CSV table of C-alpha atoms in Angstrom, one decimal:
chain,number,residue,atom,x,y,z
A,51,MET,CA,-18.1,24.5,-19.2
A,52,LYS,CA,-21.1,22.1,-19.0
A,53,LYS,CA,-19.7,17.9,-19.4
A,54,ARG,CA,-21.7,16.2,-21.3
A,55,ASN,CA,-21.2,12.9,-19.2
A,56,LEU,CA,-19.7,13.0,-16.0
A,57,PHE,CA,-17.2,10.4,-15.8
A,58,THR,CA,-16.7,9.1,-12.0
A,59,VAL,CA,-13.1,8.8,-11.5
A,60,ALA,CA,-11.2,5.2,-11.5
A,61,LEU,CA,-9.8,4.9,-9.3
A,62,THR,CA,-5.9,2.7,-8.3
A,63,CYS,CA,-4.7,2.2,-5.2
A,64,VAL,CA,-1.5,0.5,-5.5
A,65,ILE,CA,-0.6,-0.8,-1.6
A,66,GLY,CA,2.0,-3.4,-2.0
A,67,MET,CA,3.9,-3.6,-5.5
A,68,THR,CA,7.0,-5.6,-6.1
A,69,ALA,CA,10.5,-3.7,-6.7
A,70,LEU,CA,10.2,-3.3,-10.4
A,71,ALA,CA,13.9,-3.4,-12.6
A,72,ALA,CA,15.3,0.2,-12.0
A,73,CYS,CA,16.1,2.2,-15.9
A,74,GLY,CA,19.1,4.0,-15.1
A,75,PRO,CA,19.3,8.0,-15.4
A,76,SER,CA,21.1,7.4,-18.6
A,77,SER,CA,18.6,5.1,-20.4
A,78,GLY,CA,17.5,8.4,-22.2
A,79,GLY,CA,20.9,9.0,-24.1
A,80,SER,CA,22.4,11.3,-25.1
A,81,VAL,CA,20.5,15.0,-24.8
A,82,THR,CA,21.4,18.3,-25.7
A,83,LYS,CA,19.2,20.5,-26.1
A,84,PRO,CA,15.3,20.4,-25.2
A,85,PRO,CA,14.4,16.6,-26.3
A,86,GLU,CA,11.5,16.9,-29.5
A,87,THR,CA,7.9,16.0,-29.6
A,88,ASP,CA,5.3,15.0,-32.2
A,89,PRO,CA,4.4,18.4,-32.9
A,90,ASP,CA,0.9,16.9,-33.6
A,91,SER,CA,0.7,15.6,-29.2
A,92,TRP,CA,0.2,19.4,-29.4
A,93,ASN,CA,-3.3,20.0,-30.7
A,94,SER,CA,-5.1,16.2,-30.0
A,95,LEU,CA,-8.4,18.8,-28.6
A,96,GLU,CA,-8.1,19.7,-32.1
A,97,SER,CA,-10.0,17.4,-33.3
A,98,GLY,CA,-13.5,17.5,-30.8
A,99,LYS,CA,-13.0,13.9,-30.1
A,100,THR,CA,-13.3,13.0,-25.9
A,101,VAL,CA,-9.2,13.1,-24.4
A,102,GLN,CA,-8.7,10.2,-21.5
A,103,ILE,CA,-5.3,11.3,-20.2
A,104,THR,CA,-3.7,9.3,-17.0
A,105,LEU,CA,-2.7,11.3,-13.7
A,106,ALA,CA,-0.4,9.6,-11.3
A,107,GLY,CA,0.3,10.4,-7.2
A,108,ARG,CA,1.2,9.0,-4.1
A,109,ASP,CA,1.0,9.4,-0.5
A,110,VAL,CA,-1.5,8.7,2.3
A,111,ASP,CA,-5.2,8.1,2.2
A,112,THR,CA,-5.7,12.0,3.4
A,113,GLU,CA,-4.1,12.5,0.5
A,114,ARG,CA,-5.6,10.5,-2.0
A,115,ALA,CA,-8.9,11.7,-0.5
A,116,ASN,CA,-7.8,14.9,-2.3
A,117,TYR,CA,-7.0,14.0,-5.0
A,118,LEU,CA,-9.9,12.5,-6.7
A,119,GLN,CA,-12.3,15.6,-5.6
A,120,PHE,CA,-9.5,17.7,-7.2
A,121,VAL,CA,-9.5,15.2,-10.4
A,122,ASN,CA,-13.3,15.1,-10.5
A,123,ASP,CA,-13.8,18.8,-9.7
A,124,PHE,CA,-11.1,18.9,-13.4
A,125,ASN,CA,-13.6,16.3,-15.1
A,126,ALA,CA,-16.5,18.2,-14.8
A,127,THR,CA,-15.4,21.4,-15.5
A,128,HIS,CA,-13.9,20.7,-19.0
A,129,ASP,CA,-15.1,19.0,-22.0
A,130,ASN,CA,-13.8,16.2,-24.0
A,131,ILE,CA,-10.8,15.6,-21.1
A,132,VAL,CA,-11.0,12.3,-18.9
A,133,VAL,CA,-8.7,11.9,-15.8
A,134,THR,CA,-8.0,9.2,-14.4
A,135,LEU,CA,-6.5,8.7,-11.0
A,136,GLU,CA,-3.5,6.0,-10.5
A,137,TRP,CA,-2.5,6.1,-6.6
A,138,TRP,CA,0.6,4.6,-4.4
A,139,THR,CA,0.2,4.8,-1.1
A,140,ASP,CA,4.0,4.4,-0.4
A,141,GLY,CA,6.4,7.0,-2.1
A,142,THR,CA,9.4,4.9,-2.1
A,143,ALA,CA,7.2,2.0,-4.2
A,144,TYR,CA,6.2,4.4,-7.0
A,145,ASN,CA,9.9,6.3,-7.2
A,146,ILE,CA,11.1,2.5,-8.3
A,147,ALA,CA,8.0,2.1,-10.1
A,148,LEU,CA,8.2,5.4,-12.0
A,149,ASP,CA,12.0,4.9,-12.4
A,150,GLY,CA,10.9,0.9,-13.3
A,151,MET,CA,9.0,2.7,-16.2
A,152,GLY,CA,12.1,4.3,-18.4
A,153,LYS,CA,10.0,6.3,-21.3
A,154,ASN,CA,6.4,5.1,-20.3
A,155,LEU,CA,5.2,6.8,-18.1
A,156,PRO,CA,1.6,8.2,-17.3
A,157,ASP,CA,0.9,10.9,-19.1
A,158,VAL,CA,0.5,12.9,-16.1
A,159,PHE,CA,2.4,12.3,-12.4
A,160,MET,CA,4.5,13.8,-9.7
A,161,LEU,CA,7.5,14.4,-9.5
A,162,ASN,CA,9.8,14.9,-6.6
A,163,ASN,CA,12.8,17.5,-6.9
A,164,ILE,CA,15.1,14.9,-6.4
A,165,MET,CA,14.1,12.2,-9.7
A,166,PHE,CA,13.5,15.3,-11.9
A,167,THR,CA,17.0,16.0,-12.7
A,168,SER,CA,18.5,12.5,-14.0
A,169,PHE,CA,14.0,12.6,-15.6
A,170,ALA,CA,14.9,15.9,-17.0
A,171,ALA,CA,18.3,15.2,-18.9
A,172,SER,CA,17.5,11.8,-20.0
A,173,GLY,CA,14.5,12.7,-22.2
A,174,LYS,CA,11.3,11.5,-20.4
A,175,LEU,CA,10.2,14.5,-19.8
A,176,ALA,CA,7.6,16.9,-22.2
A,177,ASN,CA,8.9,20.4,-23.1
A,178,ILE,CA,5.8,23.0,-21.8
A,179,ARG,CA,7.7,26.0,-21.7
A,180,PRO,CA,7.0,27.1,-26.0
A,181,TYR,CA,3.2,26.5,-24.3
A,182,VAL,CA,3.1,28.3,-21.0
A,183,ASP,CA,2.0,31.7,-21.4
A,184,GLU,CA,4.7,34.0,-19.1
A,185,SER,CA,1.3,35.7,-17.9
A,186,ILE,CA,0.9,32.8,-15.8
A,187,LEU,CA,4.0,32.8,-14.7
A,188,ASP,CA,3.6,36.3,-13.2
A,189,ASP,CA,1.8,35.3,-10.3
A,190,MET,CA,3.8,32.2,-9.5
A,191,TYR,CA,6.7,32.5,-6.8
A,192,VAL,CA,9.5,32.4,-8.7
A,193,ASN,CA,12.0,29.9,-7.1
A,194,GLY,CA,8.2,27.7,-7.1
A,195,TYR,CA,9.1,27.3,-10.4
A,196,GLU,CA,12.4,28.4,-12.6
A,197,VAL,CA,14.1,25.1,-10.1
A,198,TYR,CA,11.6,23.0,-13.0
A,199,TYR,CA,13.8,24.5,-15.4
A,200,PHE,CA,16.7,22.4,-17.2
A,201,ASP,CA,19.6,23.0,-19.5
A,202,HIS,CA,20.6,20.3,-21.2
A,203,GLU,CA,24.0,21.8,-22.7
A,204,THR,CA,24.7,22.8,-19.8
A,205,LYS,CA,23.7,20.3,-17.0
A,206,THR,CA,22.0,22.5,-15.0
A,207,CYS,CA,18.5,23.1,-12.9
A,208,GLY,CA,16.8,26.8,-14.0
A,209,ILE,CA,16.3,29.6,-16.2
A,210,THR,CA,17.7,30.2,-19.3
A,211,GLU,CA,17.5,30.7,-22.3
A,212,ASP,CA,17.9,27.2,-23.8
A,213,ALA,CA,16.3,25.7,-21.0
A,214,GLY,CA,13.2,23.7,-21.5
A,215,MET,CA,10.3,23.9,-18.9
A,216,TYR,CA,9.6,20.4,-17.4
A,217,GLY,CA,7.3,21.3,-15.3
A,218,LEU,CA,4.9,23.1,-12.3
A,219,PRO,CA,5.2,23.1,-8.6
A,220,LYS,CA,2.8,20.8,-7.5
A,221,ASP,CA,3.3,22.3,-4.5
A,222,GLN,CA,6.8,24.1,-2.9
A,223,GLY,CA,6.8,22.0,0.4
A,224,PRO,CA,8.4,24.2,3.0
A,225,VAL,CA,9.3,23.0,6.3
A,226,ALA,CA,8.6,25.4,9.5
A,227,LEU,CA,9.6,24.4,13.7
A,228,ALA,CA,6.2,22.9,14.6
A,229,TYR,CA,5.1,23.5,18.5
A,230,ASN,CA,2.2,22.4,20.7
A,231,GLU,CA,0.8,25.3,21.6
A,232,ASP,CA,-1.2,24.1,24.7
A,233,LYS,CA,1.7,22.3,25.9
A,234,LEU,CA,4.2,25.1,25.5
A,235,ARG,CA,2.2,28.0,27.4
A,236,ASP,CA,2.3,25.3,30.2
A,237,TYR,CA,5.7,23.9,31.1
A,238,VAL,CA,6.6,27.7,30.0
A,239,ALA,CA,4.4,28.6,32.4
A,240,ARG,CA,5.5,25.9,35.2
A,241,TYR,CA,9.5,26.6,34.6
A,242,ASN,CA,8.5,30.6,35.4
A,243,SER,CA,6.7,30.0,38.4
A,244,THR,CA,10.1,29.2,40.1
A,245,ALA,CA,12.3,31.2,38.0
A,246,SER,CA,13.9,34.0,38.7
A,247,ASP,CA,13.3,37.4,36.7
A,248,ALA,CA,16.3,36.8,34.8
A,249,ASP,CA,15.6,33.7,33.9
A,250,LYS,CA,12.3,33.3,33.3
A,251,ILE,CA,11.5,32.2,29.7
A,252,ASP,CA,10.0,35.0,27.0
A,253,ILE,CA,7.5,33.0,25.5
A,254,ASP,CA,6.8,35.9,22.8
A,255,ARG,CA,10.5,35.3,21.8
A,256,VAL,CA,9.6,31.7,21.5
A,257,MET,CA,6.4,31.9,19.2
A,258,SER,CA,7.4,34.6,16.9
A,259,VAL,CA,7.0,34.9,13.9
A,260,SER,CA,9.3,37.6,12.7
A,261,GLU,CA,12.0,37.0,14.8
A,262,PRO,CA,13.4,33.5,14.6
A,263,MET,CA,14.8,31.9,17.9
A,264,THR,CA,18.9,31.8,17.8
A,265,PHE,CA,21.0,28.1,18.0
A,266,ASP,CA,21.5,29.3,21.3
A,267,TYR,CA,18.8,30.2,22.4
A,268,PHE,CA,17.0,27.3,21.5
A,269,LEU,CA,19.3,25.1,23.4
A,270,GLU,CA,19.4,28.1,26.3
A,271,ILE,CA,15.1,27.5,26.6
A,272,GLY,CA,15.2,23.2,26.0
A,273,LYS,CA,17.4,22.8,28.8
A,274,LYS,CA,15.0,25.0,31.0
A,275,LEU,CA,11.8,23.0,30.0
A,276,LYS,CA,13.4,20.0,30.1
A,277,THR,CA,13.6,20.5,33.8
A,278,VAL,CA,10.1,20.3,33.7
A,279,LEU,CA,9.0,17.1,31.5
A,280,GLY,CA,6.7,14.4,32.4
A,281,GLN,CA,7.8,11.1,31.5
A,282,ASP,CA,8.4,9.9,28.1
A,283,GLU,CA,8.0,13.6,27.2
A,284,TYR,CA,10.5,15.2,24.9
A,285,VAL,CA,11.4,18.8,24.2
A,286,CYS,CA,12.1,18.2,20.8
A,287,SER,CA,11.4,14.9,19.4
A,288,GLY,CA,13.0,15.8,15.6
A,289,TYR,CA,14.8,18.4,13.4
A,290,ASP,CA,15.2,18.5,9.6
A,291,MET,CA,19.4,18.3,9.0
A,292,GLN,CA,19.4,20.6,5.7
A,293,SER,CA,17.6,23.3,7.8
A,294,VAL,CA,20.2,24.0,9.8
A,295,ILE,CA,22.6,23.5,7.6
A,296,TYR,CA,20.8,26.7,5.7
A,297,SER,CA,19.9,28.0,8.7
A,298,ASN,CA,23.9,28.7,10.1
A,299,ASN,CA,24.8,30.0,6.3
A,300,ALA,CA,26.1,26.5,5.2
A,301,ASN,CA,25.6,24.2,2.2
A,302,TYR,CA,27.1,20.1,1.4
A,303,PHE,CA,28.7,22.3,-1.7
A,304,THR,CA,30.5,25.7,-2.3
A,305,ASP,CA,27.7,26.3,-5.3
A,306,ASP,CA,24.8,24.4,-7.2
A,307,THR,CA,27.1,23.1,-9.3
A,308,ALA,CA,27.4,20.3,-6.9
A,309,ARG,CA,30.8,19.7,-7.2
A,310,ASN,CA,32.9,20.8,-4.7
A,311,GLN,CA,32.0,19.6,-1.0
A,312,ALA,CA,31.7,22.8,1.6
A,313,ILE,CA,31.5,20.8,5.0
A,314,ASP,CA,34.8,21.1,5.6
A,315,THR,CA,33.9,25.3,6.5
A,316,GLU,CA,33.1,26.2,9.8
A,317,ASN,CA,29.8,27.2,9.0
A,318,PHE,CA,29.1,23.6,7.9
A,319,ALA,CA,31.0,22.6,11.2
A,320,GLN,CA,29.5,24.9,13.5
A,321,ALA,CA,25.4,23.8,12.1
A,322,ILE,CA,26.6,19.6,12.5
A,323,GLU,CA,27.1,21.2,16.4
A,324,PHE,CA,24.1,22.1,17.2
A,325,VAL,CA,22.4,19.0,15.8
A,326,GLN,CA,25.4,17.0,18.3
A,327,ASN,CA,24.6,19.6,21.4
A,328,MET,CA,20.7,18.5,20.6
A,329,TYR,CA,21.5,15.4,21.4
A,330,LYS,CA,24.3,16.0,24.4
A,331,GLU,CA,22.0,18.1,26.3
A,332,GLY,CA,18.7,15.5,25.9
A,333,ILE,CA,16.8,17.9,24.0
A,334,LEU,CA,16.4,15.8,21.3
A,335,PRO,CA,15.2,11.5,22.6
A,336,ALA,CA,18.9,9.8,22.4
A,337,ALA,CA,19.6,8.1,19.3
A,338,GLY,CA,17.8,5.8,19.0
A,339,THR,CA,15.4,5.4,21.3
A,340,VAL,CA,12.0,6.9,20.1
A,341,SER,CA,10.6,4.3,17.9
A,342,SER,CA,7.4,5.1,16.7
A,343,GLY,CA,9.5,8.0,15.0
A,344,GLY,CA,9.7,11.8,16.1
A,345,GLU,CA,6.5,12.7,14.5
A,346,THR,CA,4.6,10.6,15.8
A,347,VAL,CA,6.1,11.8,19.3
A,348,PHE,CA,4.8,14.8,18.6
A,349,SER,CA,1.7,14.4,17.0
A,350,SER,CA,0.6,12.2,20.0
A,351,GLY,CA,1.3,14.9,22.4
A,352,ARG,CA,4.7,14.1,23.7
A,353,SER,CA,7.0,16.9,23.0
A,354,LEU,CA,7.4,20.4,22.4
A,355,PHE,CA,9.3,21.1,19.3
A,356,TYR,CA,9.2,19.1,16.3
A,357,PHE,CA,11.2,20.6,12.7
A,358,SER,CA,11.1,18.2,10.5
A,359,ALA,CA,8.6,16.8,7.4
A,360,THR,CA,6.5,19.8,9.5
A,361,GLY,CA,5.3,20.9,6.0
A,362,PRO,CA,1.8,22.6,4.9
A,363,TRP,CA,0.9,19.1,3.0
A,364,LYS,CA,0.5,18.0,7.5
A,365,THR,CA,-2.7,19.6,7.9
A,366,LYS,CA,-4.4,17.1,6.9
A,367,ASP,CA,-3.2,14.6,8.8
A,368,TYR,CA,-2.6,16.3,12.0
A,369,TRP,CA,-6.1,18.1,12.1
A,370,GLN,CA,-7.4,14.2,12.8
A,371,THR,CA,-4.2,13.6,14.4
A,372,CYS,CA,-3.7,16.0,17.2
A,373,ASP,CA,-5.9,16.4,20.0
A,374,PHE,CA,-3.8,19.6,20.9
A,375,THR,CA,-3.7,22.9,18.9
A,376,TRP,CA,-0.3,23.2,17.4
A,377,ASN,CA,1.3,25.6,15.5
A,378,ILE,CA,4.9,26.6,13.4
A,379,ALA,CA,7.9,29.7,13.9
A,380,PRO,CA,10.5,29.9,11.8
A,381,VAL,CA,13.3,26.7,12.0
A,382,PRO,CA,15.8,28.1,14.3
A,383,VAL,CA,19.3,30.3,13.2
A,384,GLY,CA,22.9,30.3,13.5
A,385,MET,CA,25.1,32.8,14.3
A,386,ALA,CA,27.0,32.3,11.1
A,387,GLU,CA,27.8,36.2,9.6
A,388,GLY,CA,24.9,36.5,7.0
A,389,ALA,CA,23.1,33.6,9.1
A,390,VAL,CA,18.9,33.7,8.3
A,391,SER,CA,16.3,31.3,9.4
A,392,THR,CA,16.6,28.6,6.2
A,393,ALA,CA,13.9,26.4,6.3
A,394,TYR,CA,13.9,23.4,3.9
A,395,ILE,CA,12.0,23.2,0.5
A,396,GLY,CA,11.1,20.4,-0.6
A,397,GLY,CA,8.4,20.0,-3.6
A,398,MET,CA,7.1,18.2,-6.2
A,399,CYS,CA,5.6,19.2,-10.0
A,400,TYR,CA,2.9,18.8,-12.1
A,401,ALA,CA,5.6,16.5,-15.5
A,402,ILE,CA,4.5,15.5,-18.5
A,403,SER,CA,5.5,12.3,-19.8
A,404,ASN,CA,6.9,12.8,-23.6
A,405,ASN,CA,5.2,9.7,-25.0
A,406,CYS,CA,2.1,10.9,-24.1
A,407,PRO,CA,0.3,11.4,-27.5
A,408,TYR,CA,-2.4,14.4,-25.3
A,409,LYS,CA,0.2,16.7,-23.9
A,410,ASP,CA,-2.2,19.7,-24.9
A,411,ALA,CA,-4.9,17.8,-23.0
A,412,ALA,CA,-2.5,16.9,-20.3
A,413,LEU,CA,-1.4,20.5,-20.0
A,414,GLU,CA,-4.8,21.6,-19.1
A,415,LEU,CA,-5.1,19.7,-16.2
A,416,VAL,CA,-1.4,20.0,-15.3
A,417,LYS,CA,-2.7,24.6,-15.1
A,418,TYR,CA,-5.7,24.0,-13.5
A,419,LEU,CA,-3.8,21.5,-10.6
A,420,SER,CA,-1.0,24.0,-10.4
A,421,THR,CA,-2.3,27.2,-11.5
A,422,ASP,CA,-6.3,27.8,-11.4
A,423,ILE,CA,-7.5,29.6,-8.2
A,424,THR,CA,-10.6,27.7,-7.6
A,425,SER,CA,-8.6,25.0,-7.4
A,426,GLN,CA,-5.7,26.0,-5.5
A,427,ARG,CA,-8.5,27.7,-3.3
A,428,THR,CA,-9.9,24.1,-2.9
A,429,GLN,CA,-6.2,22.4,-2.6
A,430,TYR,CA,-5.2,25.3,0.4
A,431,LYS,CA,-8.2,24.4,2.3
A,432,ARG,CA,-8.3,20.9,2.9
A,433,GLY,CA,-5.0,21.4,4.2
A,434,GLN,CA,-3.0,19.8,0.7
A,435,CYS,CA,-0.4,22.9,0.3
A,436,ILE,CA,0.1,27.1,0.0
A,437,PRO,CA,-1.3,28.2,-3.4
A,438,ASN,CA,1.0,28.5,-5.4
A,439,LEU,CA,0.2,32.1,-6.6
A,440,ILE,CA,1.1,35.1,-4.1
A,441,SER,CA,-1.8,36.8,-5.2
A,442,LEU,CA,-3.5,34.1,-2.7
A,443,ALA,CA,-0.9,34.4,0.2
A,444,GLN,CA,-2.4,36.8,2.1
A,445,GLU,CA,-6.0,34.8,2.4
A,446,TYR,CA,-4.6,32.0,3.2
A,447,ALA,CA,-2.3,32.8,6.0
A,448,THR,CA,-5.5,35.4,7.7
A,449,ASP,CA,-8.6,32.9,5.6
A,450,GLN,CA,-9.8,35.8,4.4
A,451,TYR,CA,-12.6,34.2,3.9
A,452,ASP,CA,-12.9,31.4,6.3
A,453,PHE,CA,-12.7,28.8,4.0
A,454,ILE,CA,-10.4,26.7,6.1
A,455,ALA,CA,-12.5,27.5,9.3
A,456,MET,CA,-15.4,25.9,7.0
A,457,GLN,CA,-13.4,22.9,5.7
A,458,THR,CA,-12.6,22.6,9.4
A,459,GLY,CA,-14.9,23.4,12.0
A,460,LYS,CA,-13.6,25.6,14.0
A,461,ASP,CA,-12.5,29.1,14.8
A,462,ASP,CA,-9.1,29.2,14.8
A,463,PRO,CA,-8.2,26.3,12.9
A,464,CYS,CA,-4.4,25.1,13.1
A,465,PRO,CA,-1.8,26.8,12.6
A,466,THR,CA,-2.4,29.8,13.1
A,467,ASN,CA,0.5,30.8,12.0
A,468,ARG,CA,0.4,29.8,8.3
A,469,SER,CA,2.5,32.9,6.7
A,470,VAL,CA,5.3,31.1,8.1
A,471,TRP,CA,5.3,29.1,5.8
A,472,ILE,CA,4.2,32.0,3.2
A,473,ASP,CA,7.4,33.8,4.0
A,474,VAL,CA,9.8,30.1,3.1
A,475,VAL,CA,8.9,30.7,0.0
A,476,ASP,CA,8.9,34.3,-1.4
A,477,GLY,CA,12.4,35.3,0.3
A,478,VAL,CA,13.6,37.6,2.6
A,479,GLY,CA,14.4,41.2,3.3
A,480,GLY,CA,11.0,42.8,2.5
A,481,THR,CA,9.3,44.3,5.2
A,482,LYS,CA,6.0,42.9,6.4
A,483,THR,CA,3.2,43.6,8.7
A,484,ASP,CA,2.7,41.2,11.6
A,485,ALA,CA,-1.1,40.3,12.7
A,486,ASN,CA,-1.0,43.6,15.0
A,487,GLY,CA,-0.2,46.1,12.4
A,488,ASN,CA,4.3,46.6,13.9
A,489,GLU,CA,6.4,45.7,10.2
A,490,TYR,CA,9.4,43.9,10.2
A,491,THR,CA,12.0,42.8,8.0
A,492,ASP,CA,11.2,39.4,6.4
A,493,LYS,CA,13.9,37.3,8.1
A,494,VAL,CA,13.0,33.8,7.0
A,495,THR,CA,13.7,32.2,3.6
A,496,GLY,CA,13.9,28.6,2.3
A,497,ARG,CA,16.0,27.2,-0.1
A,498,TYR,CA,14.8,23.6,-2.1
A,499,ARG,CA,17.4,20.0,-1.2
A,500,ALA,CA,20.3,19.5,-1.8
A,501,GLU,CA,19.6,16.3,-3.4
A,502,SER,CA,17.5,18.8,-6.3
A,503,PHE,CA,21.4,19.9,-7.4
A,504,THR,CA,22.6,16.4,-8.0
A,505,LEU,CA,21.4,13.6,-10.2
A,506,ASP,CA,20.2,11.2,-6.8
A,507,ALA,CA,20.5,11.3,-3.5
A,508,THR,CA,23.6,9.0,-3.0
A,509,TRP,CA,26.6,11.0,-1.4
A,510,LEU,CA,23.6,12.3,0.8
A,511,ASN,CA,23.1,8.7,1.8
A,512,SER,CA,26.7,8.1,2.7
A,513,LEU,CA,27.3,11.2,4.4
A,514,ASN,CA,24.6,10.2,6.5
A,515,GLN,CA,25.7,6.8,7.4
A,516,PHE,CA,29.3,8.0,8.3
A,517,MET,CA,27.9,10.5,10.6
A,518,GLY,CA,24.9,8.1,11.7
A,519,GLY,CA,28.4,5.9,12.6
A,520,THR,CA,27.2,3.1,10.6
A,521,THR,CA,30.4,2.8,8.7
A,522,GLY,CA,33.9,5.2,9.0
A,523,SER,CA,35.9,4.9,11.8
A,524,PHE,CA,34.0,7.7,14.1
A,525,GLY,CA,31.8,6.5,15.4
A,526,SER,CA,28.0,8.8,15.9
A,527,PHE,CA,28.2,11.7,16.1
A,528,TRP,CA,24.7,11.8,17.7
A,529,GLU,CA,25.0,9.8,20.8
A,530,PRO,CA,29.1,9.2,23.4
A,531,LYS,CA,31.4,6.5,22.7
A,532,ALA,CA,32.4,3.9,25.7
A,533,ASP,CA,34.0,6.2,27.6
A,534,GLY,CA,31.5,9.4,27.6
A,535,THR,CA,33.5,11.1,25.0
A,536,TRP,CA,31.4,13.0,21.7
A,537,VAL,CA,33.1,12.3,18.4
A,538,ASN,CA,35.1,15.0,17.4
A,539,VAL,CA,32.6,17.3,14.6
A,540,ARG,CA,35.5,19.3,12.8
A,541,GLU,CA,38.0,16.3,12.8
A,542,ALA,CA,35.1,13.7,11.4
A,543,LEU,CA,34.1,16.5,8.5
A,544,ALA,CA,37.4,17.1,7.8
A,545,ALA,CA,38.5,13.1,7.3
A,546,TYR,CA,35.7,12.3,5.4
A,547,ALA,CA,35.4,15.5,2.9
A,548,PRO,CA,38.1,14.1,0.3
A,549,GLU,CA,36.0,10.8,0.3
A,550,LEU,CA,32.4,12.8,-0.3
A,551,GLN,CA,34.2,15.6,-2.8
A,552,VAL,CA,34.9,11.2,-4.8
A,553,ALA,CA,31.3,11.0,-4.9
A,554,LEU,CA,30.5,15.1,-6.1
A,555,GLU,CA,32.6,14.5,-8.8
A,556,GLU,CA,31.3,11.2,-10.2
A,557,ASN,CA,28.0,12.3,-9.8
A,558,TYR,CA,28.7,15.5,-11.9
A,559,ASP,CA,30.6,13.4,-14.7
A,560,ARG,CA,27.8,11.1,-15.0
A,561,LEU,CA,25.3,13.7,-15.3
A,562,HIS,CA,27.8,15.6,-18.0
A,563,ARG,CA,28.0,12.5,-19.8
A,564,MET,CA,24.1,11.4,-20.4
């Protein structure tokens, strides 16, 4: 529809702010079923009057510019709805602001998975399940939306008969192993030029999208490449702990109730030992020596690999900051039985405040951003996300219509292996065909961050502080002691396990008292 009066999006850019007093998760009172709302709030558009709603979001300037475009596109094509964008450039400030608002939230807002459980459990979010046609979900990845269901009786995320639905995916945020393709090819050639045939690095194995490198092979090639690095260069400038743990068929918990710890298991210990070995062998910069951050080291061209926050939302930044060809591969996989390459999935949703007086208008915006084909194409070509729609996966992975090429002005815009991100979110075990027409079994998948299954991340922060040596008596897992020895990972994790168990039980009890 052509809009009678085109409104210019108003943008509030919050650069700095005073931290608001946080409103605890239980502030909403006890909620045992999807919260009731004023029925009129789902019929606000029937009057024909113009409705104005607010969308709140956060992140760097490139993402703000993208959302200005998305909102302007929505306003230009929807009668009677005007969206105003409010923006925080700092994610931490944004989260503090949301928490401090209690139930007086923006009409529509981006909500990360760490905060979702507490917001849903306390009745702050509108239940959209009765108003979302199931046909909309047929073209979406199940793990992209099932995490935004919440059952108030069992206090768990996921689809059940009684669960409400409290958001649609903004993005799934899969990560991958990023690499500097220009430098990697060059340095592998340098190493192989003097190596015996048996000792040469197989560049095709390193960059394979279908056969993830193992932990052992990544360490092996890392030690070899280290010998040809220049000054102030690194094999890998950063890693994602959860991707390492998940990729060795391990987890922090015994199941998704997150009630019982599993850090004293063999698979978990092996994963942590792999991280420790990367430090031991100099694959990673020595702990605390890279002041500029691992991502900056990678984007400035000083490392071969980086697998931390290398998700599709980074492409818009890397197009501007990386003056080299970069690409992605699956995260390395451990040797434990049943292990597959399992990348961390961050993800956010678009949620609607339960106090929003114009919920039907708000849902139109949420569906447009999350499920509209034109909107999804605009988002992926601008380097914002992978498409939420399964029907767009192939065209995105191959840039079938040159949308990304036209956006970037390059024939082969980075990363060319975008299919890896699709592999992360579409599950594991299916048969696929590579760029050369060869069939292979999908050995790549993903899992949402561990904090998504708990009320907050306090337990994880405490565990990371223990492994980093700032608490406890064992010292840092990531650097040698004064006598040159390293922390015994198994012994230290076994010692900390009871403390984590107490923290998880307290977290579980707090959630079930809400």
